[in-house]
Short mmCIF file of C-alpha atoms in Angstrom, two decimals:
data_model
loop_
_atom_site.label_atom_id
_atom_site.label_comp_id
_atom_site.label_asym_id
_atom_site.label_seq_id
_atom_site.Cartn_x
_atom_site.Cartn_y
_atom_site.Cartn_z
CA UNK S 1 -6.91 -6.32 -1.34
CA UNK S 2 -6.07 -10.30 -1.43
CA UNK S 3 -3.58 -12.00 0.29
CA UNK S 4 -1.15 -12.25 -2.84
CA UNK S 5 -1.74 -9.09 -3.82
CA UNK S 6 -0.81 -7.54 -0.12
CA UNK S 7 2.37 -9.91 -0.35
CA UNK S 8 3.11 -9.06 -4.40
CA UNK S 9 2.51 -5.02 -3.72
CA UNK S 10 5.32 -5.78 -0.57
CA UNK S 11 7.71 -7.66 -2.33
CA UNK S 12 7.64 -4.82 -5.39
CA UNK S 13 8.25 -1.83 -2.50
CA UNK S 14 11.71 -3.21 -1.46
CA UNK S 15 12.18 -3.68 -5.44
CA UNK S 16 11.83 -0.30 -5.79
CA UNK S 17 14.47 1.06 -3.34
CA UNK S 18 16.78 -1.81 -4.83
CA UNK S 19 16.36 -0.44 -8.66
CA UNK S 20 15.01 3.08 -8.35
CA UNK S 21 17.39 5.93 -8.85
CA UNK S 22 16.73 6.81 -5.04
CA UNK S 23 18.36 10.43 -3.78
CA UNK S 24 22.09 10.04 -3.12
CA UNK S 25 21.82 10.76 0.63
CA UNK S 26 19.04 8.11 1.17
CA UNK S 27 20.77 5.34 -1.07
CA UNK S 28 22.84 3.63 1.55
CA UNK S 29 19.75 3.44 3.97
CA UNK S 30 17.77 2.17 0.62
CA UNK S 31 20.40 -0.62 0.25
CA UNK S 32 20.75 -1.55 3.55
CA UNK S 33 16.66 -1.90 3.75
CA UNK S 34 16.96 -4.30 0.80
CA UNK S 35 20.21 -6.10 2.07
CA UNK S 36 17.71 -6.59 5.66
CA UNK S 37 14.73 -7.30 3.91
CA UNK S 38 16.19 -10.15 1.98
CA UNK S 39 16.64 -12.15 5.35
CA UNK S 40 12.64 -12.06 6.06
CA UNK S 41 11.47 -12.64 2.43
CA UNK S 42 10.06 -16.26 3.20
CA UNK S 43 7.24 -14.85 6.17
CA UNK S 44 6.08 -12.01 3.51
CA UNK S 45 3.12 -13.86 2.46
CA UNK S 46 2.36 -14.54 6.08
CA UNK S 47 2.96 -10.74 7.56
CA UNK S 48 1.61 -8.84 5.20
CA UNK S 49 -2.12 -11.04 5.68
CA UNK S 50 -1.86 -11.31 9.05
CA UNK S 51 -4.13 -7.90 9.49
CA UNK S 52 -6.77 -10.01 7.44
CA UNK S 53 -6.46 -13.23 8.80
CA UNK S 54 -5.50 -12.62 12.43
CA UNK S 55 -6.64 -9.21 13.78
CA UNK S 56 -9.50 -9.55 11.55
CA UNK S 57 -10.01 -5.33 12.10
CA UNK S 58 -11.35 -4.32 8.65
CA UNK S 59 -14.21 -2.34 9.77
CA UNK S 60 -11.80 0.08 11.41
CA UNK S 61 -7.93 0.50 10.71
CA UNK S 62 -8.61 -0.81 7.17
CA UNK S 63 -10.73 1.98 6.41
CA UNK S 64 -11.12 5.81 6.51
CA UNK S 65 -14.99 6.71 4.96
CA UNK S 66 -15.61 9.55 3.32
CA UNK S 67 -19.17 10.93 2.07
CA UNK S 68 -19.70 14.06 0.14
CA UNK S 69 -21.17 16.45 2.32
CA UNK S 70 -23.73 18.98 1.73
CA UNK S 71 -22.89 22.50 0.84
CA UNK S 72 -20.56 25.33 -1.24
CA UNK S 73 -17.84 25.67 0.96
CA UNK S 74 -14.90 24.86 -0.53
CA UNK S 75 -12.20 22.02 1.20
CA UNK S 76 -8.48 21.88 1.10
CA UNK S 77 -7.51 18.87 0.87
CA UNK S 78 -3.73 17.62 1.53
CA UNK S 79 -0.89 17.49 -0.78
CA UNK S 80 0.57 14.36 -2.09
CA UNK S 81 4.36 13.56 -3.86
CA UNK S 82 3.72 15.02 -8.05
CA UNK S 83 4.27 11.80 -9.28
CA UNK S 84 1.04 10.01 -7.38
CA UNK S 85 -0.82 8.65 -10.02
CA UNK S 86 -3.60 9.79 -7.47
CA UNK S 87 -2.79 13.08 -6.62
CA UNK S 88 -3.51 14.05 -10.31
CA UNK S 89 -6.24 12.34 -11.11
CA UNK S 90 -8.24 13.30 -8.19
CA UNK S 91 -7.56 17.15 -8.51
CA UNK S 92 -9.88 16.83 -11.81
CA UNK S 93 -12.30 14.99 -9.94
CA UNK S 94 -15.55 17.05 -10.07
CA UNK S 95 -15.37 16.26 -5.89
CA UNK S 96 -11.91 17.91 -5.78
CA UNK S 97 -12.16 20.83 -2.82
CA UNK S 98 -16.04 20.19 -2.31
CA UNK S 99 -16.66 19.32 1.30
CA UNK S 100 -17.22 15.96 2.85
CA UNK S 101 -17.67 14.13 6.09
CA UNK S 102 -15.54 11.25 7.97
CA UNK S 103 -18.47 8.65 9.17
CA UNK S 104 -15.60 6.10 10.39
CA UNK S 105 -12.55 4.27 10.15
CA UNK S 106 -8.72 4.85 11.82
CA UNK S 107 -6.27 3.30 8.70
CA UNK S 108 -3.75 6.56 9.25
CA UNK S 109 -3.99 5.94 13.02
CA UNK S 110 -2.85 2.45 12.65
CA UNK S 111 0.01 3.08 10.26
CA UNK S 112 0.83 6.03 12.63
CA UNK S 113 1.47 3.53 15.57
CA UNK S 114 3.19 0.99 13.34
CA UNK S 115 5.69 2.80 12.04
CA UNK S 116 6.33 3.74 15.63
CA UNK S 117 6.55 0.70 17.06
CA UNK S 118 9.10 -0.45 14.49
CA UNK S 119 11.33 1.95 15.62
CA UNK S 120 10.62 1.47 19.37
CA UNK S 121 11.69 -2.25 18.49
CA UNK S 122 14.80 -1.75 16.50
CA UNK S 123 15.90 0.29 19.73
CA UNK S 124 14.85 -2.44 22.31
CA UNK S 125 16.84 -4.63 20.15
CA UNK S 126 19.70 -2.70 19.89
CA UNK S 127 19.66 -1.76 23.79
CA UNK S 128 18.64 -4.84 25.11
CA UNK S 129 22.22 -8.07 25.66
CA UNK S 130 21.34 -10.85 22.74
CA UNK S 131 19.06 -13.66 25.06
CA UNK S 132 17.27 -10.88 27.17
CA UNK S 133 13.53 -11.90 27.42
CA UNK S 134 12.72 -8.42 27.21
CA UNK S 135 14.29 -8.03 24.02
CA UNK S 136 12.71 -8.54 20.30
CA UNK S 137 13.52 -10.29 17.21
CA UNK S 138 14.56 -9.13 13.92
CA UNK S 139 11.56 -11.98 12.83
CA UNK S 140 9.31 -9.82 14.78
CA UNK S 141 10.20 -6.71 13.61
CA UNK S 142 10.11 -7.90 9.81
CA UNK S 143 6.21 -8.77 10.65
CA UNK S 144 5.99 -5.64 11.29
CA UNK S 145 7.03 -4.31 8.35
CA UNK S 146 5.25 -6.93 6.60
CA UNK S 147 2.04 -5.73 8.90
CA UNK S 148 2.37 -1.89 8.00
CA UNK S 149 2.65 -2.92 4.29
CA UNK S 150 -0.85 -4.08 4.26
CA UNK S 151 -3.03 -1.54 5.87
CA UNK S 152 -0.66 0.86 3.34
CA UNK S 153 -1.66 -0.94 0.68
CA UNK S 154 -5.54 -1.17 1.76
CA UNK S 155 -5.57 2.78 2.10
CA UNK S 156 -4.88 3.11 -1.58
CA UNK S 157 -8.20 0.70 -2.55
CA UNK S 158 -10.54 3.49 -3.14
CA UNK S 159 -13.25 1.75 -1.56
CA UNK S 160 -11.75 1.50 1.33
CA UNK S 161 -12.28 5.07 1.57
CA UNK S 162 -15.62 5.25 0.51
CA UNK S 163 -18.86 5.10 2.43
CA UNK S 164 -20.60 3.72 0.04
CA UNK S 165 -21.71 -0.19 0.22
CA UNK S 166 -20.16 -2.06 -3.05
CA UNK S 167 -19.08 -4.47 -0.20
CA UNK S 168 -22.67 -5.94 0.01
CA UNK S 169 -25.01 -7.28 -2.66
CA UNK S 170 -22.86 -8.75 -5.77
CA UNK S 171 -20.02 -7.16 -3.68
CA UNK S 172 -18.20 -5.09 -6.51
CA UNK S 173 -15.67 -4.39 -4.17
CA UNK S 174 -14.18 -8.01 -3.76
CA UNK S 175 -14.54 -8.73 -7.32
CA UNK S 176 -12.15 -6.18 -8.30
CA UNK S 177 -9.70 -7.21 -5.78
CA UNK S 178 -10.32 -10.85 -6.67
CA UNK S 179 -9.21 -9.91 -10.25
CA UNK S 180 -6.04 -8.11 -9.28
CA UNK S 181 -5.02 -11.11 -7.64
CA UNK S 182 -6.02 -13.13 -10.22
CA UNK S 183 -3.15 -11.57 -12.20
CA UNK S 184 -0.59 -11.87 -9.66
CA UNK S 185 -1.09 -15.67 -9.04
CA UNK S 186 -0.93 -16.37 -12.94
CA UNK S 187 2.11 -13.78 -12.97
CA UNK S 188 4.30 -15.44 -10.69
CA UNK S 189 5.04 -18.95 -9.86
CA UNK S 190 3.90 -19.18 -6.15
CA UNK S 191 4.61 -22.08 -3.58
CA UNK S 192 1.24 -22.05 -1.74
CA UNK S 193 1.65 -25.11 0.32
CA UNK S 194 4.64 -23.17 2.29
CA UNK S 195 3.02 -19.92 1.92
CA UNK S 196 5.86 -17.80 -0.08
CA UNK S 197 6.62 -17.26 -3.39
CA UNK S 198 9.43 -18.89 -5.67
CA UNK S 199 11.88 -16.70 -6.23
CA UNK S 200 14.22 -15.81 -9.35
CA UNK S 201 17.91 -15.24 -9.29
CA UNK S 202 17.45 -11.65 -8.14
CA UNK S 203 15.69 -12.65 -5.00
CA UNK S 204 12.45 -11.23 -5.78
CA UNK S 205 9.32 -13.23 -6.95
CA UNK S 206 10.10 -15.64 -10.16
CA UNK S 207 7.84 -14.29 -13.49
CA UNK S 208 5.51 -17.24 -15.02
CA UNK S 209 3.86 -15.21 -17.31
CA UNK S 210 3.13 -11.65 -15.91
CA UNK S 211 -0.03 -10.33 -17.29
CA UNK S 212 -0.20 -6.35 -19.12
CA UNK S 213 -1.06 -4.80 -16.02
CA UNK S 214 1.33 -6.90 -13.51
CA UNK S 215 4.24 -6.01 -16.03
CA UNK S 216 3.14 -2.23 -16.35
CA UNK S 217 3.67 -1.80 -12.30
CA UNK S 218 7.17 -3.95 -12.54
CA UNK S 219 8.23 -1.43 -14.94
CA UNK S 220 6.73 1.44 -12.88
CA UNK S 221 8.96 0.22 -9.96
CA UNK S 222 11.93 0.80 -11.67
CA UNK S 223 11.30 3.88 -13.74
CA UNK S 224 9.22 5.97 -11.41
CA UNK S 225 10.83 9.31 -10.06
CA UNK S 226 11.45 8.27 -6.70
CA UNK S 227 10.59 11.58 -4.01
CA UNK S 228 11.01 10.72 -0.51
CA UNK S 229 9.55 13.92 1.13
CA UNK S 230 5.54 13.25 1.99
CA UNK S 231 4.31 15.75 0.18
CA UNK S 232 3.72 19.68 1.28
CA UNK S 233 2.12 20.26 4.41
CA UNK S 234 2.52 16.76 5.44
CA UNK S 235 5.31 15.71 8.29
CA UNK S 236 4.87 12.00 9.51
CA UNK S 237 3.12 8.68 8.42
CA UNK S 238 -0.61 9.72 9.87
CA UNK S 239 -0.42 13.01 7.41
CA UNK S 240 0.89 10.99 4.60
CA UNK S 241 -1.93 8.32 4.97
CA UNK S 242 -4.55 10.80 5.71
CA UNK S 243 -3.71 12.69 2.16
CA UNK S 244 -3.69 9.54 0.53
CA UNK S 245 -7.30 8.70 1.91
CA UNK S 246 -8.58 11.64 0.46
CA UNK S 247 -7.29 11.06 -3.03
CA UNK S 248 -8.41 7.25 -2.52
CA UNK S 249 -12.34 9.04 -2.02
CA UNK S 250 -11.91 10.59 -5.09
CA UNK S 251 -10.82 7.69 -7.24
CA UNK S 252 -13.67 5.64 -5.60
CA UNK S 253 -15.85 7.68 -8.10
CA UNK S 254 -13.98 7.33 -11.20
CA UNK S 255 -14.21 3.29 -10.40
CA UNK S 256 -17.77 3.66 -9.63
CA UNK S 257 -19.44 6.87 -10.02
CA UNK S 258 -21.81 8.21 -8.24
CA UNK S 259 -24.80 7.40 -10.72
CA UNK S 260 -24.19 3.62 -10.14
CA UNK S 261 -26.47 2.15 -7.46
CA UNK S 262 -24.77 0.73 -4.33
CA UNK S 263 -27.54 -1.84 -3.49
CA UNK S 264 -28.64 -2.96 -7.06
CA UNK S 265 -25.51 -2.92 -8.94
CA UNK S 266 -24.99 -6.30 -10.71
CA UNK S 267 -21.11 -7.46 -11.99
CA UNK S 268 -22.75 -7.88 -15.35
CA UNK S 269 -23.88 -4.31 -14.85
CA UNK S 270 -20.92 -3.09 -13.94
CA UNK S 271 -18.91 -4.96 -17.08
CA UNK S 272 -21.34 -2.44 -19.23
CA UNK S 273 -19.82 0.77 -17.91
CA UNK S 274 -17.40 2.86 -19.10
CA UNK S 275 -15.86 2.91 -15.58
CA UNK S 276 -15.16 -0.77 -16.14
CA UNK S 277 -14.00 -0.58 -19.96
CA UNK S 278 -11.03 2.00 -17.70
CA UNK S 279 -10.58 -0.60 -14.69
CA UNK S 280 -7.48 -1.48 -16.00
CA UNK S 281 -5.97 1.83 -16.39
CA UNK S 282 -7.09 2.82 -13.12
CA UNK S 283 -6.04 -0.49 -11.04
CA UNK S 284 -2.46 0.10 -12.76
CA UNK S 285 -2.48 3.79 -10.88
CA UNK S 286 -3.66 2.27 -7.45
CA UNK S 287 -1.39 -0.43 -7.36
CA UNK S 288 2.04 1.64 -9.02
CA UNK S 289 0.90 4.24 -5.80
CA UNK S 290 0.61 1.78 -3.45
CA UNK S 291 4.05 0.25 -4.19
CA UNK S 292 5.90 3.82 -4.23
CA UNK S 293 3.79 4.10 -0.59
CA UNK S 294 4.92 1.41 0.76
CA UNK S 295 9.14 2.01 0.03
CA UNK S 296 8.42 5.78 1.28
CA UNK S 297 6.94 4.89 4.54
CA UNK S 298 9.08 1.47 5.41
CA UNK S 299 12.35 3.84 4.47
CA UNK S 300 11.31 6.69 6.28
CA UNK S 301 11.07 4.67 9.39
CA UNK S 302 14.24 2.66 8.34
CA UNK S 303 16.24 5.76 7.85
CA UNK S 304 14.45 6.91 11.36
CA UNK S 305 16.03 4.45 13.39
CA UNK S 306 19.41 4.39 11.31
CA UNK S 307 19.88 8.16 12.12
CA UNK S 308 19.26 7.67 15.38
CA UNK S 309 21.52 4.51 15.71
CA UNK S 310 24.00 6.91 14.55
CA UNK S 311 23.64 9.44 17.41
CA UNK S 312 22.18 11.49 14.77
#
Protein backbone atom coordinates (compact mmCIF):
# COMPACT_ATOMS: atom_id res chain seq x y z
CA UNK A 1 0.00 0.00 0.00
CA UNK A 2 0.89 3.95 -0.41
CA UNK A 3 1.97 6.16 2.04
CA UNK A 4 -1.58 7.85 2.53
CA UNK A 5 -3.23 4.93 2.43
CA UNK A 6 -0.89 3.25 5.37
CA UNK A 7 -1.54 6.67 7.29
CA UNK A 8 -5.60 6.87 6.23
CA UNK A 9 -6.10 2.86 7.13
CA UNK A 10 -4.20 4.10 10.78
CA UNK A 11 -6.02 7.03 11.44
CA UNK A 12 -9.57 4.94 10.70
CA UNK A 13 -8.27 1.97 13.38
CA UNK A 14 -8.25 4.39 16.41
CA UNK A 15 -11.72 5.67 14.80
CA UNK A 16 -12.99 2.53 15.24
CA UNK A 17 -12.32 1.90 18.98
CA UNK A 18 -13.56 5.65 19.45
CA UNK A 19 -17.15 4.89 17.65
CA UNK A 20 -17.51 1.12 17.61
CA UNK A 21 -19.78 -0.46 20.14
CA UNK A 22 -16.52 -2.16 21.63
CA UNK A 23 -17.22 -5.02 24.56
CA UNK A 24 -17.95 -3.34 27.90
CA UNK A 25 -14.85 -4.73 29.64
CA UNK A 26 -12.45 -3.49 26.85
CA UNK A 27 -14.15 0.07 26.49
CA UNK A 28 -12.13 1.97 29.01
CA UNK A 29 -8.78 0.54 27.51
CA UNK A 30 -10.51 1.50 23.93
CA UNK A 31 -10.93 5.11 25.21
CA UNK A 32 -7.91 5.52 26.81
CA UNK A 33 -6.06 4.23 23.37
CA UNK A 34 -7.95 7.03 21.59
CA UNK A 35 -7.51 9.70 24.42
CA UNK A 36 -3.29 8.56 23.90
CA UNK A 37 -3.43 8.36 20.38
CA UNK A 38 -4.74 11.83 19.92
CA UNK A 39 -1.34 13.25 21.36
CA UNK A 40 0.77 11.50 18.36
CA UNK A 41 -1.73 12.19 15.50
CA UNK A 42 0.64 14.80 13.72
CA UNK A 43 3.84 11.93 13.13
CA UNK A 44 1.06 9.36 11.67
CA UNK A 45 1.89 10.07 8.19
CA UNK A 46 5.53 9.77 9.08
CA UNK A 47 5.35 6.32 11.30
CA UNK A 48 3.21 4.47 9.56
CA UNK A 49 5.76 4.95 6.07
CA UNK A 50 8.67 4.71 7.80
CA UNK A 51 8.81 0.67 7.03
CA UNK A 52 8.73 1.92 3.27
CA UNK A 53 10.83 4.73 3.31
CA UNK A 54 13.40 3.93 6.00
CA UNK A 55 13.91 0.17 6.60
CA UNK A 56 13.19 -0.25 3.04
CA UNK A 57 12.49 -4.37 4.02
CA UNK A 58 9.68 -5.22 1.53
CA UNK A 59 11.11 -8.31 0.19
CA UNK A 60 10.82 -9.85 3.64
CA UNK A 61 8.60 -8.61 6.68
CA UNK A 62 6.22 -7.09 4.08
CA UNK A 63 5.47 -10.31 2.69
CA UNK A 64 4.47 -13.95 3.44
CA UNK A 65 4.31 -16.00 -0.30
CA UNK A 66 2.21 -18.54 -0.83
CA UNK A 67 2.04 -20.95 -4.04
CA UNK A 68 -0.44 -23.66 -4.55
CA UNK A 69 1.23 -26.77 -4.11
CA UNK A 70 0.88 -29.96 -5.86
CA UNK A 71 -1.35 -32.67 -4.62
CA UNK A 72 -4.96 -33.99 -2.89
CA UNK A 73 -4.21 -33.61 0.52
CA UNK A 74 -6.36 -31.49 2.07
CA UNK A 75 -4.97 -28.18 4.39
CA UNK A 76 -6.44 -26.59 7.43
CA UNK A 77 -6.04 -23.45 7.32
CA UNK A 78 -6.51 -20.97 10.47
CA UNK A 79 -9.54 -19.36 11.72
CA UNK A 80 -10.23 -15.74 11.49
CA UNK A 81 -12.95 -13.25 13.62
CA UNK A 82 -16.80 -14.11 11.50
CA UNK A 83 -17.04 -10.77 10.51
CA UNK A 84 -13.57 -10.71 8.21
CA UNK A 85 -14.71 -9.75 5.04
CA UNK A 86 -11.80 -12.29 4.22
CA UNK A 87 -12.45 -15.11 6.18
CA UNK A 88 -15.68 -15.64 4.10
CA UNK A 89 -14.77 -15.01 0.97
CA UNK A 90 -11.79 -17.15 0.93
CA UNK A 91 -13.57 -20.32 2.38
CA UNK A 92 -15.44 -20.37 -1.21
CA UNK A 93 -12.30 -19.95 -2.85
CA UNK A 94 -11.83 -23.05 -5.09
CA UNK A 95 -8.03 -22.97 -3.18
CA UNK A 96 -9.79 -23.15 0.23
CA UNK A 97 -8.08 -26.39 2.20
CA UNK A 98 -5.95 -27.40 -0.98
CA UNK A 99 -2.30 -27.46 -0.03
CA UNK A 100 0.34 -24.89 -0.67
CA UNK A 101 3.91 -23.96 -0.01
CA UNK A 102 5.65 -20.84 1.88
CA UNK A 103 8.66 -19.81 -0.70
CA UNK A 104 9.44 -16.60 1.59
CA UNK A 105 8.66 -13.72 3.55
CA UNK A 106 8.45 -13.05 7.71
CA UNK A 107 5.31 -10.17 7.87
CA UNK A 108 3.77 -12.25 11.12
CA UNK A 109 7.32 -12.42 12.54
CA UNK A 110 7.70 -8.75 12.38
CA UNK A 111 4.33 -7.81 13.82
CA UNK A 112 5.11 -10.57 16.43
CA UNK A 113 8.22 -8.56 17.67
CA UNK A 114 6.45 -5.21 17.38
CA UNK A 115 3.79 -5.67 19.35
CA UNK A 116 6.34 -6.88 21.84
CA UNK A 117 8.48 -4.28 21.89
CA UNK A 118 5.65 -1.82 22.50
CA UNK A 119 5.00 -3.33 25.54
CA UNK A 120 8.66 -3.80 26.59
CA UNK A 121 8.70 0.13 26.08
CA UNK A 122 5.63 1.22 27.88
CA UNK A 123 7.33 -0.75 30.88
CA UNK A 124 10.86 0.88 30.49
CA UNK A 125 8.94 4.00 30.55
CA UNK A 126 6.98 3.40 33.34
CA UNK A 127 10.08 1.87 35.41
CA UNK A 128 12.61 4.05 34.34
CA UNK A 129 12.76 8.27 36.73
CA UNK A 130 11.47 10.94 33.87
CA UNK A 131 15.26 12.21 32.30
CA UNK A 132 16.88 8.65 32.54
CA UNK A 133 18.85 8.08 29.24
CA UNK A 134 17.85 4.65 29.40
CA UNK A 135 14.37 5.45 29.32
CA UNK A 136 11.92 5.92 26.10
CA UNK A 137 9.50 8.35 24.84
CA UNK A 138 5.88 8.25 24.48
CA UNK A 139 7.01 9.86 20.67
CA UNK A 140 8.86 6.71 20.29
CA UNK A 141 6.50 4.43 21.32
CA UNK A 142 3.63 6.12 19.13
CA UNK A 143 6.13 5.25 16.01
CA UNK A 144 5.76 2.23 16.98
CA UNK A 145 2.38 1.92 16.82
CA UNK A 146 2.40 3.91 13.79
CA UNK A 147 5.23 1.19 12.51
CA UNK A 148 3.09 -2.02 13.40
CA UNK A 149 0.10 -0.34 11.60
CA UNK A 150 1.79 -0.64 8.33
CA UNK A 151 3.19 -4.06 7.95
CA UNK A 152 -0.68 -4.89 9.39
CA UNK A 153 -2.01 -3.20 6.81
CA UNK A 154 0.48 -4.67 4.00
CA UNK A 155 -0.49 -8.32 5.20
CA UNK A 156 -4.05 -7.73 4.13
CA UNK A 157 -2.83 -6.66 0.24
CA UNK A 158 -3.36 -9.99 -1.25
CA UNK A 159 -0.38 -9.73 -3.25
CA UNK A 160 1.62 -9.41 -0.69
CA UNK A 161 0.87 -12.90 -0.07
CA UNK A 162 1.18 -14.16 -3.32
CA UNK A 163 4.13 -15.60 -5.17
CA UNK A 164 3.18 -14.62 -8.13
CA UNK A 165 5.03 -11.53 -10.03
CA UNK A 166 2.21 -8.69 -10.79
CA UNK A 167 5.04 -6.57 -9.18
CA UNK A 168 7.08 -6.66 -12.48
CA UNK A 169 6.09 -5.89 -16.07
CA UNK A 170 3.06 -3.20 -16.13
CA UNK A 171 3.26 -3.90 -12.33
CA UNK A 172 -0.55 -4.60 -11.59
CA UNK A 173 0.28 -4.65 -8.17
CA UNK A 174 1.24 -0.86 -7.70
CA UNK A 175 -1.47 0.25 -9.87
CA UNK A 176 -4.07 -0.97 -7.65
CA UNK A 177 -2.49 0.48 -4.68
CA UNK A 178 -1.84 3.69 -6.60
CA UNK A 179 -5.66 3.88 -7.10
CA UNK A 180 -6.62 3.31 -3.50
CA UNK A 181 -4.62 6.14 -2.67
CA UNK A 182 -5.82 8.03 -5.28
CA UNK A 183 -9.13 8.05 -3.38
CA UNK A 184 -7.82 8.88 -0.13
CA UNK A 185 -5.86 12.03 -1.27
CA UNK A 186 -9.07 13.38 -3.16
CA UNK A 187 -11.10 12.21 0.07
CA UNK A 188 -9.43 14.18 2.54
CA UNK A 189 -7.86 17.51 2.60
CA UNK A 190 -4.13 16.65 3.34
CA UNK A 191 -1.24 19.12 4.37
CA UNK A 192 1.62 17.48 2.42
CA UNK A 193 4.25 20.06 2.91
CA UNK A 194 4.18 19.13 6.88
CA UNK A 195 3.42 15.62 6.22
CA UNK A 196 -0.08 15.13 8.23
CA UNK A 197 -3.41 15.50 7.44
CA UNK A 198 -5.93 18.44 8.29
CA UNK A 199 -8.06 17.50 10.66
CA UNK A 200 -11.95 18.12 11.40
CA UNK A 201 -13.49 19.02 14.68
CA UNK A 202 -13.49 15.39 15.80
CA UNK A 203 -9.77 15.08 15.54
CA UNK A 204 -9.67 12.68 12.83
CA UNK A 205 -8.83 13.48 9.11
CA UNK A 206 -11.13 16.52 7.60
CA UNK A 207 -13.58 14.98 4.49
CA UNK A 208 -13.05 17.01 1.02
CA UNK A 209 -15.06 14.92 -0.90
CA UNK A 210 -14.72 11.18 0.10
CA UNK A 211 -15.13 8.99 -2.83
CA UNK A 212 -17.94 5.63 -2.78
CA UNK A 213 -15.43 3.36 -1.62
CA UNK A 214 -13.50 5.77 1.01
CA UNK A 215 -17.08 6.51 2.50
CA UNK A 216 -18.16 2.71 2.44
CA UNK A 217 -15.00 1.84 4.92
CA UNK A 218 -15.85 5.18 7.17
CA UNK A 219 -19.15 3.71 7.59
CA UNK A 220 -17.73 0.19 8.08
CA UNK A 221 -15.66 1.66 11.01
CA UNK A 222 -18.47 2.57 12.84
CA UNK A 223 -21.02 -0.12 12.17
CA UNK A 224 -18.88 -3.22 12.08
CA UNK A 225 -19.41 -5.85 14.97
CA UNK A 226 -16.41 -5.23 16.80
CA UNK A 227 -14.82 -9.02 18.25
CA UNK A 228 -11.67 -8.67 20.02
CA UNK A 229 -10.74 -12.42 20.43
CA UNK A 230 -8.25 -13.51 17.29
CA UNK A 231 -10.15 -15.94 16.08
CA UNK A 232 -10.25 -19.92 17.16
CA UNK A 233 -7.12 -21.59 17.45
CA UNK A 234 -5.24 -18.44 17.33
CA UNK A 235 -3.50 -16.89 20.74
CA UNK A 236 -1.08 -13.89 19.95
CA UNK A 237 -0.28 -11.37 17.07
CA UNK A 238 2.07 -14.00 14.90
CA UNK A 239 -1.19 -16.50 14.78
CA UNK A 240 -3.47 -13.69 14.01
CA UNK A 241 -1.21 -12.42 11.10
CA UNK A 242 -0.36 -15.81 9.92
CA UNK A 243 -4.37 -16.60 9.45
CA UNK A 244 -4.77 -13.46 7.85
CA UNK A 245 -1.92 -14.31 5.25
CA UNK A 246 -3.63 -17.23 4.28
CA UNK A 247 -6.96 -15.62 3.56
CA UNK A 248 -4.85 -12.68 1.84
CA UNK A 249 -3.49 -15.91 -0.74
CA UNK A 250 -6.81 -16.63 -1.42
CA UNK A 251 -8.15 -13.22 -2.30
CA UNK A 252 -4.98 -12.74 -4.47
CA UNK A 253 -6.97 -15.00 -6.93
CA UNK A 254 -10.25 -13.44 -6.92
CA UNK A 255 -8.16 -10.00 -7.82
CA UNK A 256 -6.25 -11.84 -10.35
CA UNK A 257 -6.99 -15.33 -11.07
CA UNK A 258 -4.98 -17.76 -11.86
CA UNK A 259 -5.71 -17.76 -15.75
CA UNK A 260 -4.22 -14.20 -15.99
CA UNK A 261 -0.55 -14.20 -17.03
CA UNK A 262 1.96 -12.78 -14.51
CA UNK A 263 4.58 -11.66 -17.12
CA UNK A 264 2.28 -10.47 -20.04
CA UNK A 265 -0.56 -8.97 -18.28
CA UNK A 266 -1.19 -5.41 -19.59
CA UNK A 267 -3.41 -2.65 -17.25
CA UNK A 268 -5.55 -2.33 -20.34
CA UNK A 269 -5.84 -6.09 -20.08
CA UNK A 270 -6.58 -6.21 -16.84
CA UNK A 271 -9.47 -3.20 -17.14
CA UNK A 272 -11.21 -6.06 -19.52
CA UNK A 273 -11.69 -8.61 -16.75
CA UNK A 274 -14.33 -9.36 -14.72
CA UNK A 275 -11.89 -9.41 -11.76
CA UNK A 276 -11.45 -5.71 -12.42
CA UNK A 277 -15.26 -4.79 -13.20
CA UNK A 278 -15.28 -6.37 -8.95
CA UNK A 279 -12.00 -4.35 -7.85
CA UNK A 280 -14.04 -2.13 -6.10
CA UNK A 281 -16.02 -4.48 -4.13
CA UNK A 282 -13.09 -6.37 -3.26
CA UNK A 283 -10.62 -3.31 -2.29
CA UNK A 284 -13.67 -2.17 0.07
CA UNK A 285 -13.24 -5.84 1.93
CA UNK A 286 -9.32 -5.50 2.15
CA UNK A 287 -9.23 -2.19 3.37
CA UNK A 288 -12.66 -2.46 6.03
CA UNK A 289 -10.28 -5.80 7.29
CA UNK A 290 -7.34 -4.08 7.50
CA UNK A 291 -8.80 -1.24 9.62
CA UNK A 292 -10.70 -3.76 12.11
CA UNK A 293 -6.84 -5.44 12.14
CA UNK A 294 -5.22 -2.80 13.01
CA UNK A 295 -7.67 -1.59 16.36
CA UNK A 296 -7.54 -5.50 17.36
CA UNK A 297 -3.86 -5.81 17.42
CA UNK A 298 -2.82 -2.03 18.71
CA UNK A 299 -5.66 -2.76 21.65
CA UNK A 300 -4.61 -6.05 22.39
CA UNK A 301 -1.18 -4.84 23.11
CA UNK A 302 -2.64 -1.62 24.74
CA UNK A 303 -4.84 -3.57 27.02
CA UNK A 304 -1.49 -5.90 27.49
CA UNK A 305 0.46 -3.40 29.11
CA UNK A 306 -2.61 -1.69 30.95
CA UNK A 307 -3.32 -5.06 32.75
CA UNK A 308 -0.10 -5.41 33.63
CA UNK A 309 0.35 -1.73 34.83
CA UNK A 310 -2.39 -2.75 37.01
CA UNK A 311 -0.60 -5.67 38.74
CA UNK A 312 -2.98 -7.64 36.82
Amino acid sequence: MKKYTHAWLAFMAIKRLQYANIPEELQEDAKSLVKWFHDYRDFVIEGSWYPDEVFKDMATSHVIKYRPAEGDSVKDFKKLPKTMKLYSMGQKSPLYKKPFVIESGNCADRCESIAHSIIDNFKILRMEDRGCPLATTGNHIAMRFFILSHYIADCHMPLHCDCRSFSSGANIHGFIESEWDKQVRKSYDIDIPNNRFYYDPTGYPLQAKPTPLIQAVEEDVVNREYLHPWGTGNNNTWDYISAISEYSYLMAYRLLPAELDEKTLTKNDYKATEAYAKLEEYSRYILCDAVDSIARVWLHVWARYRSWAAGR
